[in-house]
C-alpha cells in the first residue's frame, strides 16, 4: 500500500512542478528532474520503494526512443537536401569533438569523455521546437534548417548509442571484445533496418487490428519484446525501442500509433526524468561546478558558431544565421538519456550530476538566448 | 502559374509558402500535425520577423478556406433546392391542392412513362417515403423529390401543376 501512496505523491509533485514550469514558460524537463532530486534519497528521502518508479522510468526511455524511431526517416533527410546535410556535418564536426575534449580536460576516462561528447552534442529538440512555435518563428526560412539539423542529430545519436552501449557493455576492455560487441550491436541495427525497408508494409497489414484496445496491447508487446531482447543480448533497451520504432515508421499506422501511445510516453517519460533526478546528489554539484563553468559557455559558443556558420554558407541573412546559432543552444531529453545509459554502464563518477545541472541550465538558458538576435536587431 | 512551395517541418507539420514577387511580400501557411493552422505574413523583402500571425483551428480553417476558394454560399431562403448531377437534376416540389395528381397513385398517372421523370422520394410532414412504389398515393401538401434531365422536367412540372 505504501508503494502506491509514494508513487501517487511522486506523480502529484511532477504534475505540480510541470504546471509551474509551463506557467513560467519553461520546459517541463528540468522541473521533473528537480522534483526527483527533492524527494529522492539525497533530498527528503520520501521514496522508500524506488523499484516501481525505476521500472516506469525504464518504460519512459523505451517510449521516448520508440517515438524517435517512429519519426525517423532517411528518405525525409535525403529530400531535405544539401543545406541540412552540410549543417548537420558542421554541427557534428564542431560540437561532438568539443564534448570529448572537455571530458579529457576534466580528467575523465576515455569512455566517460565519449559519453560527454554525445551529451554536449545533441540539442534538445523538444524544447527548441516548442520555443520556435512560441516565438512565431516556424514560418521563417531558417527554421527548416534548425529542425532538419536536429533530425540529423537524432540519426547520429541513434547510431552513437548503439555503438557506445556496444563498447560499454563489452565483457572486458580488450580491443577484440570491444569490436565484437560493436559489431554485434551494429548488425542488430542493420537487421531491423532491413526488416523495416523490406517488410514494413507487410507488418502494417499484420497489425491491421480493428479493436483499438487490442491494437495498443499488441503494440506494447512488440515494443517490450524487442527492447527486452536488445537488453538481453547486450545492446541497450533504448536502442531496441528505437529500432522497433523504425519498423513501425514504415507501416501505414504511424498516425494511429502516435495518437494511441503519446499519453503513455508522457506519463512514463515524466517518471524517467523524475527517477533521473532521484539519482542526483545535491552535494555532487560541488564536484562538478568547475566543469560546468567551463562546459556551459563553451557549449553555447559551439552551437552559436556551428549554427551561424551553417546559416552563412547556405546563404541566409546575418539575422537568420544568428537565429540558427542561438536557436540550437538548448539541451534536453537526449542528453539525459545518454547520461542514463552511461550510469547504467557503471560509468558513474560525476556524469549524472554534471548532466542534470548541465541540462537544467541549458534548458532554461536556451529559449532565453533564442531572443538574442531580436534584441540585437531591434536595438539597431 | 504561381508556385506554392512545400516543406517539411519535422516534429511540427508542413509548411506552404506563397511568394508574391510583384508586391514583394510572402504568405506562409503552417499546418500543424495536431490540425492547428497558422498563417504568417512577411512584409517587404521577406524581412524578419514576420509582420502578422493568425492562428486557426481545424473547423475555422476549413470555413475560411471555402470562402477564399469562392465556394462558400449559404442561401437564406431555400425555395427551389436543386442539385445538378452532370446532366441530371434533382428538384423538390410542394404539391398544391389544385394539382391533378393529388389523391391519385403514382402509377395511375403514368408519370414516368409520360414525362421521363422519376419520383425518388415523398416527404409528408415529418415522415418520408423513399423510393415510392407505383401504388403510393400523393397527397396535398406533399413535397415530392423528382429526378430527370433538364429538358424533361418542364413536362413533369406541367403535369403536376396543370389546373382544370
Short mmCIF file of C-alpha atoms in Angstrom, two decimals:
data_model
loop_
_atom_site.label_atom_id
_atom_site.label_comp_id
_atom_site.label_asym_id
_atom_site.label_seq_id
_atom_site.Cartn_x
_atom_site.Cartn_y
_atom_site.Cartn_z
CA UNK A 1 0.00 0.00 0.00
CA UNK A 2 2.81 2.32 0.91
CA UNK A 3 4.20 1.99 -2.59
CA UNK A 4 1.02 3.25 -4.19
CA UNK A 5 0.98 6.25 -1.94
CA UNK A 6 4.60 7.07 -2.71
CA UNK A 7 4.03 6.84 -6.46
CA UNK A 8 0.92 8.97 -6.12
CA UNK A 9 2.93 11.65 -4.34
CA UNK A 10 5.66 11.41 -6.98
CA UNK A 11 3.18 11.97 -9.81
CA UNK A 12 1.43 14.77 -7.94
CA UNK A 13 4.72 16.53 -7.40
CA UNK A 14 5.69 16.06 -11.04
CA UNK A 15 2.32 17.44 -12.14
CA UNK A 16 2.62 20.50 -9.92
CA UNK A 17 6.24 21.07 -10.96
CA UNK A 18 5.25 20.75 -14.61
CA UNK A 19 2.38 23.19 -14.20
CA UNK A 20 4.69 25.71 -12.59
CA UNK A 21 7.20 25.30 -15.41
CA UNK A 22 4.50 25.85 -18.02
CA UNK A 23 3.30 28.96 -16.14
CA UNK A 24 6.87 30.30 -16.21
CA UNK A 25 7.05 29.40 -19.91
CA UNK A 26 9.84 26.90 -19.26
CA UNK A 27 10.43 23.33 -20.39
CA UNK A 28 8.91 20.75 -18.05
CA UNK A 29 12.01 18.53 -18.09
CA UNK A 30 14.09 20.48 -15.54
CA UNK A 31 11.02 20.65 -13.31
CA UNK A 32 10.62 16.86 -13.35
CA UNK A 33 14.31 16.38 -12.54
CA UNK A 34 14.16 18.86 -9.67
CA UNK A 35 11.13 17.04 -8.23
CA UNK A 36 13.07 13.79 -8.30
CA UNK A 37 16.02 15.42 -6.57
CA UNK A 38 13.74 16.95 -3.93
CA UNK A 39 12.13 13.75 -2.66
CA UNK A 40 14.81 11.28 -3.75
CA UNK A 41 17.28 9.57 -1.44
CA UNK A 42 19.55 12.63 -1.41
CA UNK A 43 16.66 15.00 -0.75
CA UNK A 44 13.79 14.37 1.65
CA UNK A 45 14.18 10.65 1.04
CA UNK A 46 10.46 10.11 0.77
CA UNK A 47 10.59 7.20 -1.68
CA UNK A 48 11.40 4.02 0.21
CA UNK A 49 10.48 1.62 -2.60
CA UNK A 50 12.07 3.02 -5.75
CA UNK A 51 11.60 -0.27 -7.65
CA UNK A 52 8.38 0.60 -9.43
CA UNK A 53 9.46 4.13 -10.25
CA UNK A 54 12.66 2.76 -11.73
CA UNK A 55 10.63 0.36 -13.83
CA UNK A 56 8.38 3.13 -15.10
CA UNK A 57 11.47 5.17 -15.82
CA UNK A 58 12.75 2.32 -17.99
CA UNK A 59 9.46 2.35 -19.86
CA UNK A 60 9.88 6.11 -20.25
CA UNK A 61 13.18 5.73 -22.10
CA UNK A 62 11.70 2.98 -24.24
CA UNK A 63 8.78 5.18 -25.26
CA UNK A 64 10.94 8.24 -25.91
CA UNK A 65 13.21 6.27 -28.22
CA UNK A 66 10.28 4.49 -29.83
CA UNK A 67 8.87 7.87 -30.84
CA UNK A 68 12.24 8.95 -32.16
CA UNK A 69 12.27 5.84 -34.34
CA UNK A 70 8.70 6.46 -35.49
CA UNK A 71 9.51 9.94 -36.76
CA UNK A 72 12.81 8.97 -38.24
CA UNK A 73 13.07 8.67 -41.97
CA UNK A 74 16.23 8.56 -44.03
CA UNK A 75 14.17 9.40 -47.08
CA UNK A 76 12.98 12.59 -45.46
CA UNK A 77 16.52 13.61 -44.61
CA UNK A 78 17.63 12.99 -48.18
CA UNK A 79 14.76 15.02 -49.56
CA UNK A 80 15.61 17.89 -47.25
CA UNK A 81 18.83 18.03 -49.19
CA UNK A 82 22.20 19.61 -49.09
CA UNK A 83 21.68 22.52 -46.69
CA UNK A 84 20.71 20.15 -43.88
CA UNK A 85 23.50 17.67 -44.61
CA UNK A 86 26.09 20.46 -44.60
CA UNK A 87 24.64 22.00 -41.47
CA UNK A 88 24.48 18.60 -39.76
CA UNK A 89 28.08 17.79 -40.59
CA UNK A 90 29.28 21.18 -39.39
CA UNK A 91 27.37 20.76 -36.13
CA UNK A 92 28.80 17.26 -35.68
CA UNK A 93 32.36 18.26 -36.54
CA UNK A 94 32.40 21.09 -34.01
CA UNK A 95 30.26 20.03 -31.06
CA UNK A 96 30.98 16.31 -30.76
CA UNK A 97 34.80 16.59 -30.57
CA UNK A 98 34.40 19.56 -28.26
CA UNK A 99 32.48 17.42 -25.78
CA UNK A 100 35.06 14.68 -25.96
CA UNK A 101 37.96 17.10 -25.41
CA UNK A 102 36.14 18.68 -22.49
CA UNK A 103 35.87 15.26 -20.85
CA UNK A 104 39.56 14.60 -21.37
CA UNK A 105 40.38 18.06 -20.00
CA UNK A 106 38.30 17.33 -16.88
CA UNK A 107 40.42 14.23 -16.36
CA UNK A 108 37.53 11.85 -17.11
CA UNK A 109 38.15 8.41 -18.56
CA UNK A 110 38.02 7.80 -22.29
CA UNK A 111 34.56 6.17 -22.05
CA UNK A 112 33.17 8.94 -19.89
CA UNK A 113 34.51 11.50 -22.33
CA UNK A 114 32.79 9.70 -25.20
CA UNK A 115 29.50 9.84 -23.35
CA UNK A 116 30.10 13.52 -22.62
CA UNK A 117 30.66 14.10 -26.34
CA UNK A 118 27.13 12.86 -27.01
CA UNK A 119 25.66 14.84 -24.10
CA UNK A 120 27.23 18.08 -25.31
CA UNK A 121 26.48 17.45 -28.98
CA UNK A 122 22.78 16.64 -29.03
CA UNK A 123 20.31 19.53 -28.93
CA UNK A 124 17.05 19.40 -27.01
CA UNK A 125 14.73 19.10 -29.99
CA UNK A 126 11.55 19.11 -27.90
CA UNK A 127 12.48 22.35 -26.14
CA UNK A 128 13.69 24.02 -29.33
CA UNK A 129 10.61 23.10 -31.36
CA UNK A 130 8.35 24.44 -28.65
CA UNK A 131 10.30 27.69 -28.36
CA UNK A 132 10.27 28.20 -32.13
CA UNK A 133 6.49 27.86 -32.04
CA UNK A 134 6.16 30.29 -29.15
CA UNK A 135 8.46 32.84 -30.77
CA UNK A 136 6.46 32.69 -34.02
CA UNK A 137 9.47 31.56 -35.98
CA UNK A 138 8.01 28.47 -37.62
CA UNK A 139 7.48 30.22 -40.94
CA UNK A 140 10.97 31.70 -41.07
CA UNK A 141 13.11 30.22 -43.83
CA UNK A 142 15.93 29.30 -41.45
CA UNK A 143 13.64 27.26 -39.20
CA UNK A 144 13.62 24.40 -41.71
CA UNK A 145 17.38 24.22 -41.30
CA UNK A 146 17.23 24.24 -37.49
CA UNK A 147 14.64 21.44 -37.36
CA UNK A 148 16.33 19.47 -40.14
CA UNK A 149 19.67 19.61 -38.36
CA UNK A 150 18.07 18.15 -35.28
CA UNK A 151 16.80 15.21 -37.35
CA UNK A 152 20.39 14.71 -38.48
CA UNK A 153 21.48 14.74 -34.83
CA UNK A 154 18.82 12.21 -33.89
CA UNK A 155 20.01 9.79 -36.54
CA UNK A 156 23.57 10.17 -35.44
CA UNK A 157 22.67 9.75 -31.78
CA UNK A 158 20.82 6.50 -32.50
CA UNK A 159 23.91 5.05 -34.16
CA UNK A 160 26.13 6.56 -31.49
CA UNK A 161 24.08 4.97 -28.70
CA UNK A 162 24.17 1.57 -30.39
CA UNK A 163 27.93 1.71 -30.75
CA UNK A 164 28.52 3.18 -27.32
CA UNK A 165 26.37 0.67 -25.49
CA UNK A 166 28.19 -1.96 -27.53
CA UNK A 167 31.52 -0.70 -26.25
CA UNK A 168 30.48 -0.10 -22.68
CA UNK A 169 28.82 -3.49 -22.31
CA UNK A 170 31.80 -5.41 -23.70
CA UNK A 171 32.98 -8.06 -21.32
CA UNK A 172 36.44 -6.64 -20.95
CA UNK A 173 38.45 -3.75 -22.23
CA UNK A 174 40.39 -5.71 -24.83
CA UNK A 175 40.19 -4.46 -28.39
CA UNK A 176 38.80 -7.80 -29.60
CA UNK A 177 35.99 -7.84 -27.08
CA UNK A 178 35.06 -4.25 -27.81
CA UNK A 179 34.97 -4.71 -31.56
CA UNK A 180 32.94 -7.90 -31.23
CA UNK A 181 30.44 -6.06 -29.09
CA UNK A 182 30.24 -3.14 -31.52
CA UNK A 183 29.79 -5.46 -34.49
CA UNK A 184 27.03 -7.23 -32.62
CA UNK A 185 25.07 -4.05 -31.96
CA UNK A 186 25.54 -2.70 -35.48
CA UNK A 187 24.36 -5.94 -37.06
CA UNK A 188 21.35 -5.98 -34.75
CA UNK A 189 20.51 -2.48 -36.05
CA UNK A 190 21.06 -3.49 -39.66
CA UNK A 191 18.71 -6.44 -39.33
CA UNK A 192 15.97 -4.11 -38.17
CA UNK A 193 16.63 -1.54 -40.85
CA UNK A 194 16.35 -4.25 -43.49
CA UNK A 195 13.16 -5.59 -41.91
CA UNK A 196 11.72 -2.07 -41.85
CA UNK A 197 12.54 -1.42 -45.50
CA UNK A 198 11.56 -4.80 -46.87
CA UNK A 199 8.63 -5.89 -44.78
CA UNK A 200 7.30 -2.62 -43.36
CA UNK A 201 4.15 -2.71 -45.44
CA UNK A 202 3.55 -6.42 -44.71
CA UNK A 203 3.92 -5.82 -40.98
CA UNK A 204 1.46 -2.97 -41.36
CA UNK A 205 -1.08 -5.43 -42.74
CA UNK A 206 -0.48 -7.81 -39.86
CA UNK A 207 -1.12 -5.14 -37.23
CA UNK A 208 -4.30 -4.08 -39.02
CA UNK A 209 -6.26 -4.76 -35.84
CA UNK A 210 -9.72 -3.25 -35.72
CA UNK A 211 -10.10 -3.16 -31.95
CA UNK A 212 -8.19 -0.14 -30.61
CA UNK A 213 -7.74 -1.92 -27.32
CA UNK A 214 -6.01 -4.93 -28.82
CA UNK A 215 -4.01 -2.74 -31.18
CA UNK A 216 -2.44 -0.91 -28.25
CA UNK A 217 -1.81 -4.12 -26.32
CA UNK A 218 -0.14 -5.73 -29.32
CA UNK A 219 1.99 -2.65 -29.84
CA UNK A 220 3.07 -2.75 -26.21
CA UNK A 221 4.03 -6.38 -26.51
CA UNK A 222 6.17 -5.78 -29.59
CA UNK A 223 7.83 -2.78 -28.00
CA UNK A 224 8.71 -4.55 -24.78
CA UNK A 225 9.78 -7.76 -26.51
CA UNK A 226 12.25 -6.08 -28.83
CA UNK A 227 13.56 -3.81 -26.07
CA UNK A 228 13.92 -6.86 -23.86
CA UNK A 229 15.79 -8.87 -26.48
CA UNK A 230 18.10 -5.93 -27.16
CA UNK A 231 18.78 -5.64 -23.45
CA UNK A 232 19.42 -9.36 -23.11
CA UNK A 233 21.99 -9.56 -25.89
CA UNK A 234 23.83 -6.56 -24.56
CA UNK A 235 22.53 -3.67 -26.64
CA UNK A 236 20.60 -1.16 -24.61
CA UNK A 237 16.81 -1.46 -24.45
CA UNK A 238 16.64 2.14 -25.66
CA UNK A 239 18.27 1.20 -28.95
CA UNK A 240 15.90 -1.75 -29.31
CA UNK A 241 12.93 0.56 -28.82
CA UNK A 242 14.31 2.94 -31.42
CA UNK A 243 14.66 0.09 -33.90
CA UNK A 244 11.12 -1.21 -33.43
CA UNK A 245 10.01 2.42 -33.93
CA UNK A 246 11.86 2.37 -37.26
CA UNK A 247 9.94 -0.72 -38.34
CA UNK A 248 6.57 0.77 -37.44
CA UNK A 249 7.52 4.04 -39.15
CA UNK A 250 7.31 2.19 -42.46
CA UNK A 251 3.74 0.99 -41.87
CA UNK A 252 0.59 2.93 -42.68
CA UNK A 253 -0.32 3.18 -39.00
CA UNK A 254 2.18 5.82 -37.85
CA UNK A 255 -0.54 8.39 -37.17
CA UNK A 256 -2.69 5.96 -35.21
CA UNK A 257 0.27 4.67 -33.21
CA UNK A 258 1.35 8.17 -32.25
CA UNK A 259 -2.18 9.07 -31.28
CA UNK A 260 -2.62 6.00 -29.07
CA UNK A 261 0.83 5.96 -27.47
CA UNK A 262 1.51 9.66 -26.83
CA UNK A 263 -0.10 9.74 -23.41
CA UNK A 264 1.79 6.61 -22.31
CA UNK A 265 5.01 8.27 -23.40
CA UNK A 266 4.21 11.45 -21.49
CA UNK A 267 3.38 9.61 -18.26
CA UNK A 268 6.40 7.28 -18.30
CA UNK A 269 8.83 9.90 -19.60
CA UNK A 270 7.92 12.12 -16.66
CA UNK A 271 8.89 9.22 -14.37
CA UNK A 272 12.13 8.81 -16.32
CA UNK A 273 13.18 12.40 -15.65
CA UNK A 274 11.94 12.11 -12.09
CA UNK A 275 13.93 8.91 -11.48
CA UNK A 276 16.97 10.52 -13.06
CA UNK A 277 16.61 13.36 -10.57
CA UNK A 278 16.40 10.82 -7.75
CA UNK A 279 19.88 9.56 -8.58
CA UNK A 280 21.39 13.02 -8.31
CA UNK A 281 23.12 14.07 -5.15
CA UNK A 282 22.89 17.80 -4.50
CA UNK A 283 26.31 17.72 -2.90
CA UNK A 284 27.83 16.14 -6.01
CA UNK A 285 27.31 19.52 -7.68
CA UNK A 286 30.24 20.62 -5.55
CA UNK A 287 32.46 18.28 -7.58
CA UNK A 288 31.24 19.39 -10.98
CA UNK A 289 30.71 23.14 -10.70
CA UNK A 290 34.08 23.92 -12.22
CA UNK A 291 33.42 21.56 -15.13
CA UNK A 292 30.02 23.23 -15.61
CA UNK A 293 31.54 26.68 -15.51
CA UNK A 294 33.73 25.71 -18.46
CA UNK A 295 31.37 23.41 -20.36
CA UNK A 296 28.24 25.59 -20.37
CA UNK A 297 29.71 28.70 -22.01
CA UNK A 298 31.68 26.59 -24.49
CA UNK A 299 28.57 24.61 -25.37
CA UNK A 300 26.73 27.84 -26.10
CA UNK A 301 29.58 29.21 -28.18
CA UNK A 302 29.92 25.90 -30.04
CA UNK A 303 26.28 25.81 -31.16
CA UNK A 304 26.11 29.53 -31.97
CA UNK A 305 29.24 29.15 -34.07
CA UNK A 306 28.24 25.95 -35.90
CA UNK A 307 24.69 27.17 -36.47
CA UNK A 308 25.78 30.64 -37.56
CA UNK A 309 28.31 29.17 -39.98
CA UNK A 310 25.71 26.77 -41.38
CA UNK A 311 23.41 29.73 -42.00
CA UNK A 312 26.13 31.72 -43.65
CA UNK A 313 27.33 29.01 -46.06
CA UNK A 314 23.72 28.30 -47.04
CA UNK A 315 23.12 31.91 -47.99
CA UNK A 316 20.93 33.05 -45.11
CA UNK A 317 20.90 36.65 -43.95
CA UNK A 318 23.02 37.57 -40.95
CA UNK A 319 19.98 37.79 -38.73
CA UNK A 320 18.68 34.40 -39.88
CA UNK A 321 22.13 32.87 -39.32
CA UNK A 322 22.18 34.22 -35.79
CA UNK A 323 18.70 32.78 -35.29
CA UNK A 324 20.03 29.36 -36.30
CA UNK A 325 23.02 29.60 -33.98
CA UNK A 326 21.22 30.88 -30.91
CA UNK A 327 18.26 28.67 -31.74
CA UNK A 328 20.24 25.45 -31.31
CA UNK A 329 21.66 26.04 -27.84
CA UNK A 330 19.10 24.26 -25.63
CA UNK A 331 19.89 20.73 -24.47
CA UNK A 332 17.27 18.33 -23.21
CA UNK A 333 15.91 14.82 -23.08
CA UNK A 334 18.54 13.08 -25.19
CA UNK A 335 21.45 14.37 -23.14
CA UNK A 336 19.70 12.86 -20.12
CA UNK A 337 19.14 9.55 -21.92
CA UNK A 338 22.81 9.31 -22.86
CA UNK A 339 23.82 10.10 -19.31
CA UNK A 340 21.38 7.49 -18.04
CA UNK A 341 22.95 4.84 -20.26
CA UNK A 342 26.38 5.90 -19.06
CA UNK A 343 25.29 5.49 -15.46
CA UNK A 344 23.72 2.13 -16.28
CA UNK A 345 27.08 1.02 -17.61
CA UNK A 346 28.56 1.95 -14.24
CA UNK A 347 30.50 4.92 -15.54
CA UNK A 348 29.24 6.80 -12.59
CA UNK A 349 31.65 9.29 -11.36
CA UNK A 350 30.38 12.76 -11.99
CA UNK A 351 28.40 12.26 -15.19
CA UNK A 352 24.94 12.12 -13.60
CA UNK A 353 25.28 15.26 -11.52
CA UNK A 354 27.04 17.05 -14.35
CA UNK A 355 24.32 16.25 -16.89
CA UNK A 356 21.50 17.12 -14.52
CA UNK A 357 22.90 20.57 -13.89
CA UNK A 358 24.02 21.00 -17.49
CA UNK A 359 20.55 20.27 -18.89
CA UNK A 360 18.92 22.31 -16.13
CA UNK A 361 20.98 25.35 -17.08
CA UNK A 362 20.81 24.98 -20.85
CA UNK A 363 17.12 24.06 -20.96
CA UNK A 364 16.43 27.38 -19.25
CA UNK A 365 19.10 29.47 -20.99
CA UNK A 366 18.41 28.03 -24.45
CA UNK A 367 14.97 29.56 -25.01
CA UNK A 368 16.15 32.86 -23.50
CA UNK A 369 19.19 33.00 -25.78
CA UNK A 370 16.93 32.44 -28.79
CA UNK A 371 15.78 36.02 -28.39
CA UNK A 372 19.32 37.43 -28.62
CA UNK A 373 19.17 38.15 -32.38
CA UNK A 374 15.87 40.01 -31.88
CA UNK A 375 17.40 42.13 -29.15
CA UNK A 376 20.45 42.93 -31.29
CA UNK A 377 18.42 43.85 -34.36
CA UNK A 378 15.60 45.70 -32.68
CA UNK A 379 18.04 47.98 -30.96
CA UNK A 380 19.83 48.85 -34.19
CA UNK B 1 1.09 29.99 -62.65
CA UNK B 2 2.42 30.92 -59.28
CA UNK B 3 4.03 28.10 -57.39
CA UNK B 4 3.40 27.26 -53.76
CA UNK B 5 6.48 25.79 -52.15
CA UNK B 6 6.05 22.91 -49.74
CA UNK B 7 8.46 21.90 -47.00
CA UNK B 8 8.58 19.51 -44.09
CA UNK B 9 8.93 20.84 -40.56
CA UNK B 10 9.99 17.72 -38.65
CA UNK B 11 8.05 17.32 -35.44
CA UNK B 12 5.75 20.24 -36.27
CA UNK B 13 3.95 19.69 -39.57
CA UNK B 14 4.09 21.06 -43.10
CA UNK B 15 4.85 24.49 -44.41
CA UNK B 16 3.41 26.09 -47.57
CA UNK B 17 4.95 29.28 -48.90
CA UNK B 18 3.43 31.64 -51.45
CA UNK B 19 5.96 34.22 -52.67
CA UNK B 20 4.38 37.24 -54.29
CA UNK B 21 7.16 38.81 -56.30
CA UNK B 22 5.19 41.79 -57.63
CA UNK B 23 4.28 43.04 -54.17
CA UNK B 24 7.45 41.77 -52.51
CA UNK B 25 5.66 40.05 -49.66
CA UNK B 26 5.15 36.46 -48.70
CA UNK B 27 2.42 34.35 -47.17
CA UNK B 28 3.23 31.18 -45.24
CA UNK B 29 0.73 28.60 -44.02
CA UNK B 30 1.81 26.09 -41.39
CA UNK B 31 -0.35 23.02 -40.95
CA UNK B 32 0.50 21.52 -37.57
CA UNK B 33 0.36 17.78 -37.04
CA UNK B 34 -2.40 18.33 -34.47
CA UNK B 35 -4.61 20.08 -37.03
CA UNK B 36 -3.95 23.67 -35.96
CA UNK B 37 -3.14 26.09 -38.81
CA UNK B 38 -1.07 29.25 -38.64
CA UNK B 39 -0.90 32.00 -41.24
CA UNK B 40 2.27 34.07 -41.31
CA UNK B 41 2.62 37.22 -43.33
CA UNK B 42 6.02 38.63 -44.22
CA UNK B 43 6.37 42.27 -45.29
CA UNK B 44 8.68 43.85 -47.82
CA UNK B 45 11.71 41.85 -48.83
CA UNK B 46 10.79 38.97 -46.55
CA UNK B 47 12.16 40.91 -43.66
CA UNK B 48 12.38 39.08 -40.34
CA UNK B 49 10.44 38.78 -38.17
CA UNK B 50 7.07 38.26 -39.81
CA UNK B 51 4.55 41.09 -39.56
CA UNK B 52 1.41 39.14 -38.68
CA UNK B 53 0.37 35.76 -37.42
CA UNK B 54 -3.13 34.31 -37.37
CA UNK B 55 -3.94 31.07 -35.61
CA UNK B 56 -6.94 28.98 -36.67
CA UNK B 57 -8.36 25.67 -35.54
CA UNK B 58 -9.41 22.93 -37.93
CA UNK B 59 -13.04 24.00 -38.38
CA UNK B 60 -12.21 27.70 -38.78
CA UNK B 61 -9.56 26.89 -41.35
CA UNK B 62 -11.99 24.89 -43.44
CA UNK B 63 -14.58 27.68 -43.40
CA UNK B 64 -12.07 30.39 -44.26
CA UNK B 65 -10.63 28.10 -46.92
CA UNK B 66 -14.05 27.71 -48.52
CA UNK B 67 -14.60 31.47 -48.51
CA UNK B 68 -11.21 32.07 -50.12
CA UNK B 69 -11.93 29.44 -52.74
CA UNK B 70 -15.20 31.23 -53.55
CA UNK B 71 -17.40 28.24 -52.87
CA UNK B 72 -18.83 29.32 -49.56
CA UNK B 73 -22.51 30.13 -50.13
CA UNK B 74 -25.35 29.54 -47.75
CA UNK B 75 -28.75 30.55 -49.26
CA UNK B 76 -31.06 32.22 -46.73
CA UNK B 77 -34.36 31.01 -48.19
CA UNK B 78 -34.48 27.60 -49.73
CA UNK B 79 -37.18 27.94 -52.42
CA UNK B 80 -36.15 25.54 -55.08
CA UNK B 81 -33.45 23.18 -53.96
CA UNK B 82 -31.58 21.99 -56.93
CA UNK B 83 -28.75 19.59 -57.21
CA UNK B 84 -27.15 19.11 -60.56
CA UNK B 85 -25.53 15.74 -61.16
CA UNK B 86 -23.88 16.22 -64.52
CA UNK B 87 -26.94 16.02 -66.85
CA UNK B 88 -29.44 15.01 -64.20
CA UNK B 89 -31.31 17.44 -61.98
CA UNK B 90 -32.96 16.66 -58.66
CA UNK B 91 -35.82 19.01 -57.76
CA UNK B 92 -38.18 19.43 -54.83
CA UNK B 93 -41.85 20.32 -55.44
CA UNK B 94 -44.61 21.04 -52.97
CA UNK B 95 -47.96 19.78 -54.26
CA UNK B 96 -50.73 22.38 -54.17
CA UNK B 97 -54.36 21.46 -53.51
CA UNK B 98 -55.16 22.14 -57.15
CA UNK B 99 -52.67 19.68 -58.55
CA UNK B 100 -54.27 16.99 -60.71
CA UNK B 101 -52.09 14.29 -59.17
CA UNK B 102 -53.34 14.84 -55.62
CA UNK B 103 -55.21 11.82 -54.35
CA UNK B 104 -54.02 9.77 -57.29
CA UNK B 105 -51.47 6.98 -57.01
CA UNK B 106 -48.20 7.39 -58.88
CA UNK B 107 -48.85 4.53 -61.28
CA UNK B 108 -52.27 5.84 -62.23
CA UNK B 109 -50.90 8.95 -63.90
CA UNK B 110 -48.08 7.01 -65.63
CA UNK B 111 -45.81 9.88 -64.71
CA UNK B 112 -42.55 8.24 -65.61
CA UNK B 113 -43.72 6.87 -68.93
CA UNK B 114 -45.24 10.20 -69.95
CA UNK B 115 -42.53 12.61 -68.80
CA UNK B 116 -39.36 10.57 -68.33
CA UNK B 117 -39.06 11.94 -64.78
CA UNK B 118 -38.99 9.67 -61.72
CA UNK B 119 -40.23 10.43 -58.24
CA UNK B 120 -37.46 9.26 -55.94
CA UNK B 121 -38.98 10.28 -52.61
CA UNK B 122 -42.00 11.82 -50.99
CA UNK B 123 -41.76 13.96 -47.88
CA UNK B 124 -45.03 14.08 -45.97
CA UNK B 125 -44.88 16.13 -42.82
CA UNK B 126 -42.20 14.60 -40.64
CA UNK B 127 -42.16 11.25 -42.41
CA UNK B 128 -40.58 10.50 -45.73
CA UNK B 129 -41.18 7.74 -48.24
CA UNK B 130 -38.02 6.90 -50.13
CA UNK B 131 -38.32 5.18 -53.49
CA UNK B 132 -42.17 5.07 -53.57
CA UNK B 133 -43.85 2.22 -55.43
CA UNK B 134 -46.48 2.99 -58.14
CA UNK B 135 -49.33 2.25 -55.73
CA UNK B 136 -48.41 5.06 -53.33
CA UNK B 137 -50.98 7.87 -53.23
CA UNK B 138 -49.91 11.51 -53.47
CA UNK B 139 -51.49 13.94 -51.03
CA UNK B 140 -52.00 17.66 -50.85
CA UNK B 141 -49.00 19.34 -49.22
CA UNK B 142 -46.58 16.53 -50.07
CA UNK B 143 -43.11 17.52 -51.14
CA UNK B 144 -42.03 15.29 -53.93
CA UNK B 145 -38.43 14.79 -54.91
CA UNK B 146 -38.06 14.16 -58.61
CA UNK B 147 -35.09 13.34 -60.78
CA UNK B 148 -34.84 13.91 -64.53
CA UNK B 149 -32.94 15.70 -67.26
CA UNK B 150 -33.12 19.45 -67.70
CA UNK B 151 -35.30 19.04 -70.85
CA UNK B 152 -37.76 16.58 -69.39
CA UNK B 153 -38.53 18.42 -66.16
CA UNK B 154 -40.80 21.13 -67.70
CA UNK B 155 -43.19 18.44 -68.95
CA UNK B 156 -43.27 16.96 -65.46
CA UNK B 157 -43.92 20.35 -63.91
CA UNK B 158 -46.75 20.94 -66.37
CA UNK B 159 -48.30 17.61 -65.43
CA UNK B 160 -48.25 18.11 -61.69
CA UNK B 161 -49.19 21.80 -61.69
CA UNK B 162 -51.74 21.92 -64.56
CA UNK B 163 -55.09 23.22 -63.48
CA UNK B 164 -58.50 22.12 -64.53
#
